[in-house]
CSV table of C-alpha atoms in Angstrom, one decimal:
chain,number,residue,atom,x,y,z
A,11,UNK,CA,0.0,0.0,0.0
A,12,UNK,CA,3.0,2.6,0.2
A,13,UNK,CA,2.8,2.7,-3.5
A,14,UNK,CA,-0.7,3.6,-4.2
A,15,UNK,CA,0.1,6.9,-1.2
A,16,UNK,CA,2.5,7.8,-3.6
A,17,UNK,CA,0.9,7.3,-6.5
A,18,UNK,CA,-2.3,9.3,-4.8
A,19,UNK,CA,0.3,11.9,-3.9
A,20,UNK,CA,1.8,12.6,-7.3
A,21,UNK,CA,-1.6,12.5,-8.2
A,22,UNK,CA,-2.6,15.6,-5.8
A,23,UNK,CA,0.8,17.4,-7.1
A,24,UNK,CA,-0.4,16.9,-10.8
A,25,UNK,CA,-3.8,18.5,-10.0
A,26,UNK,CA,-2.0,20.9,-7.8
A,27,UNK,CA,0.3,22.2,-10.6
A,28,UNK,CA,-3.1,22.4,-12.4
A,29,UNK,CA,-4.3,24.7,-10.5
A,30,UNK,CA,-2.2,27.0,-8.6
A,31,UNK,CA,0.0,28.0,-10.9
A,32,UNK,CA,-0.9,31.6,-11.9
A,33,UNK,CA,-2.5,32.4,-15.3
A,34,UNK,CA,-0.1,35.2,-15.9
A,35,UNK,CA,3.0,32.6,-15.4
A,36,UNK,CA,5.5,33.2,-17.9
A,37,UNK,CA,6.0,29.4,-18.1
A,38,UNK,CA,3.0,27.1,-19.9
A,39,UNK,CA,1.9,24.5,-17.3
A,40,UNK,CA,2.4,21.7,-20.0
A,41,UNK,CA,6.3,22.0,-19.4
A,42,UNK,CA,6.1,22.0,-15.2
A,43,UNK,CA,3.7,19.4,-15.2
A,44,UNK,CA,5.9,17.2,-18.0
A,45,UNK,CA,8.9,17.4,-15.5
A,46,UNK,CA,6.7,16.8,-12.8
A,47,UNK,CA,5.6,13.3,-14.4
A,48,UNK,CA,9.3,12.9,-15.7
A,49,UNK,CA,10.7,13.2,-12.4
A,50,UNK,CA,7.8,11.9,-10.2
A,51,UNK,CA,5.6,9.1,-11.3
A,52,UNK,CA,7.3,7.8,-14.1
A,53,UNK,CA,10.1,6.0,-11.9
A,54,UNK,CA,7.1,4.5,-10.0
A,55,UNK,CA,5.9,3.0,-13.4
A,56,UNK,CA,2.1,4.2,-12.7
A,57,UNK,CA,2.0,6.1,-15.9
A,58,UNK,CA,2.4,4.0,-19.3
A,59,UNK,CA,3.1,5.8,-22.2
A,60,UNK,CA,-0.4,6.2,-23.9
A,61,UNK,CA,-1.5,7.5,-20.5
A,62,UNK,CA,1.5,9.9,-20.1
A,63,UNK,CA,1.0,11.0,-24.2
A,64,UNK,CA,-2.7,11.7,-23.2
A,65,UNK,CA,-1.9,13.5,-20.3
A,66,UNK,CA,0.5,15.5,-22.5
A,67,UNK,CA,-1.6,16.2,-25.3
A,68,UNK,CA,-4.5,17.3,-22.2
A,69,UNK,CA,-2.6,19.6,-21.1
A,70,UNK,CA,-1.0,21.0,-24.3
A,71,UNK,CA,-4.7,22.0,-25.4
A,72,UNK,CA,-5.3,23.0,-21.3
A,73,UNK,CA,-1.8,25.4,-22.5
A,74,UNK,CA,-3.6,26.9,-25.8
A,75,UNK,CA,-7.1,27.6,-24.0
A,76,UNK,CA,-5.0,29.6,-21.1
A,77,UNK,CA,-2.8,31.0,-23.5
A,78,UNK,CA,-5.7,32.6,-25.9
A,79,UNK,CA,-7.3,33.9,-22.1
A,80,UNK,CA,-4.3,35.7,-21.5
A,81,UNK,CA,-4.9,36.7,-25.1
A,82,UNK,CA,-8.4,37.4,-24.4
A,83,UNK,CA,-7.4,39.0,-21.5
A,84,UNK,CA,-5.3,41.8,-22.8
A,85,UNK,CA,-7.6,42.5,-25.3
A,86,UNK,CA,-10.4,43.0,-22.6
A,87,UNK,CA,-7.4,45.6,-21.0
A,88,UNK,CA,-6.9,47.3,-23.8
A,89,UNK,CA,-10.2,47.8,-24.4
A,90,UNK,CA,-11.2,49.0,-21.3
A,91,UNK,CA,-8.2,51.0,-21.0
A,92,UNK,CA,-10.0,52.7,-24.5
A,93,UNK,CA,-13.2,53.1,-23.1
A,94,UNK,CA,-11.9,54.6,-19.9
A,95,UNK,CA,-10.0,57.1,-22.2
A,96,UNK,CA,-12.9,57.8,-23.9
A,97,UNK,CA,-14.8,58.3,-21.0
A,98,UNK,CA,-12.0,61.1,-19.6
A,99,UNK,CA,-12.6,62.7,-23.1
A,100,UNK,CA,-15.8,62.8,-22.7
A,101,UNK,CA,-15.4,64.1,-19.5
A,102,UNK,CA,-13.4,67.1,-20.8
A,103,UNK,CA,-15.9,68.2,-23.3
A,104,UNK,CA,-18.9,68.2,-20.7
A,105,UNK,CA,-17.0,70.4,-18.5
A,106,UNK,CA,-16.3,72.8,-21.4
A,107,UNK,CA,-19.7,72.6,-22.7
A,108,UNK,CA,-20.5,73.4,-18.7
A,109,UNK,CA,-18.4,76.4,-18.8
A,110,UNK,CA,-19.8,77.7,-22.3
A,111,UNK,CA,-23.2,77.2,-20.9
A,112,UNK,CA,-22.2,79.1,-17.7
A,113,UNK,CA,-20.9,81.8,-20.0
A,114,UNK,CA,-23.9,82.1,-22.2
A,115,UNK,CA,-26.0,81.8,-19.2
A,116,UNK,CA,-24.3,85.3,-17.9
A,117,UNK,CA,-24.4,86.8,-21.4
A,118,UNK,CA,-28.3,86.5,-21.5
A,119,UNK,CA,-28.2,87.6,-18.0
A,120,UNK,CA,-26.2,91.0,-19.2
A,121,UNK,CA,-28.6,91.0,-22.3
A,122,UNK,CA,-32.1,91.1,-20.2
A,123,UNK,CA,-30.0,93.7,-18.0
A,124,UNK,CA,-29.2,95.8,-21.2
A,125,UNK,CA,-32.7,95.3,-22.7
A,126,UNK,CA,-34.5,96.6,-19.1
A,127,UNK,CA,-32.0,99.6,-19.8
A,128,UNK,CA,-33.1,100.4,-23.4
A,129,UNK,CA,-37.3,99.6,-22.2
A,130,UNK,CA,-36.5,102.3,-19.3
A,131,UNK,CA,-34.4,104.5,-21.8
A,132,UNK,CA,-37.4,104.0,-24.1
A,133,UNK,CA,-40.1,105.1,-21.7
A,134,UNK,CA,-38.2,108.0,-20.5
A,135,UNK,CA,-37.9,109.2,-24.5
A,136,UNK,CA,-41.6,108.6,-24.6
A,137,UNK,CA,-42.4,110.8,-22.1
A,138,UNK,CA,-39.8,113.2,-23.0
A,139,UNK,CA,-41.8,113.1,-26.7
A,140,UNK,CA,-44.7,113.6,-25.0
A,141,UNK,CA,-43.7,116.7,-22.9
A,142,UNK,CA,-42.2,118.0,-26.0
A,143,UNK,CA,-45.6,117.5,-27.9
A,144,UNK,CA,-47.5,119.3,-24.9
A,145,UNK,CA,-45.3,121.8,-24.9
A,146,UNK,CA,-45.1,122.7,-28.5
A,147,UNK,CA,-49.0,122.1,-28.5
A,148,UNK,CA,-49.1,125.0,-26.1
A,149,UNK,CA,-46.6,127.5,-27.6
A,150,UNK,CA,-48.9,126.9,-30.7
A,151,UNK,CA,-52.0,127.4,-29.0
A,152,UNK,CA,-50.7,130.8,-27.0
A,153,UNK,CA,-49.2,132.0,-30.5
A,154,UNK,CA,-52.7,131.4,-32.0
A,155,UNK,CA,-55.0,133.5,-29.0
A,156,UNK,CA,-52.5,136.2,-29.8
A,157,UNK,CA,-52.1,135.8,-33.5
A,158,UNK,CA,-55.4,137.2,-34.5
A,159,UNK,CA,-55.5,140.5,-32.5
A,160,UNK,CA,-53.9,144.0,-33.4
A,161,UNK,CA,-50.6,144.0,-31.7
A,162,UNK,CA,-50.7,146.7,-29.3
A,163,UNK,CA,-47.7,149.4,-29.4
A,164,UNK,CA,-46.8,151.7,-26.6
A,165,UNK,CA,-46.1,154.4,-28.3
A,166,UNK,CA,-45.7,156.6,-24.6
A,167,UNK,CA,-48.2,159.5,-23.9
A,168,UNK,CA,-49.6,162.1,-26.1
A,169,UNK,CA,-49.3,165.3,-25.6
A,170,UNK,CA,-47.3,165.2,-22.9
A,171,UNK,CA,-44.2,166.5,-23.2
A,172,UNK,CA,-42.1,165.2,-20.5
């Protein structure tokens, strides 16, 4: 029985290079594991060659799936490194489209301010006009009470020799 806990350990060091050896390892799993089962269970003779050639061609296509993820995964960066620089553009121009808003908003402020101005400047010239209009009405009306009479001329007393 000492042979089959060695054989179930090798076993649990196979499955244990499986899985914790980091994704982002620059070394494919295939080659750790072969020298694993070169080195390991081999000697024991648990592993005949069809088995060990299986196991090999396993993780070989176990290698190109984790290699494409990396792939995969570097794309998926990039990508989100582009959206996220998109974003920050986009960012940029709703700040400045913020500010020009802010800056229009305070140019129609100053233009209700200057149209108040020039509706009061209005309404003063109306009134002014209308003064002007009463007033000229009434210099036309005095000149015409006088207008018709015979313009009276001192011409000092008569017969009266000072």
């Amino acid at each position: 029985m000492p042979d089959q806990s060695v054989f179930q350990c090798n076993c649990a060091t196979l499955f244990l290079l499986l899985f914790a050896i980091s994704w982002s390892a620059s070394v494919p799993i295939q080659g750790v594991i072969h020298d694993a089962l070169r080195n390991g269970p081999m000697h024991q003779g648990y592993f005949s060659g069809f088995a060990f050639e299986l196991i090999l061609s396993r993780l070989s296509v176990i290698d190109q799936s984790i290699m494409q993820l990396r792939t995969d995964v570097r794309t998926l960066q990039e990508r989100d490194q582009r959206i996220a620089d998109n974003i920050t553009r986009l960012e940029q121009r709703l700040d400045n489209v913020e500010t020009r808003l802010d800056e229009s908003n305070a140019i129609g402020l100053q233009i209700i301010d200057q149209q108040s101005r020039i509706n009061s400047l209005s309404a003063d010239l109306l009134a002014i006009s209308n003064r002007q209009d009463q007033a000229e009405s009434a210099i036309g009306s005095f000149g015409q009470r006088h207008h018709g009479r015979p313009h009276h001329v001192h011409h000092g007393r008569r017969g009266h020799n000072g």
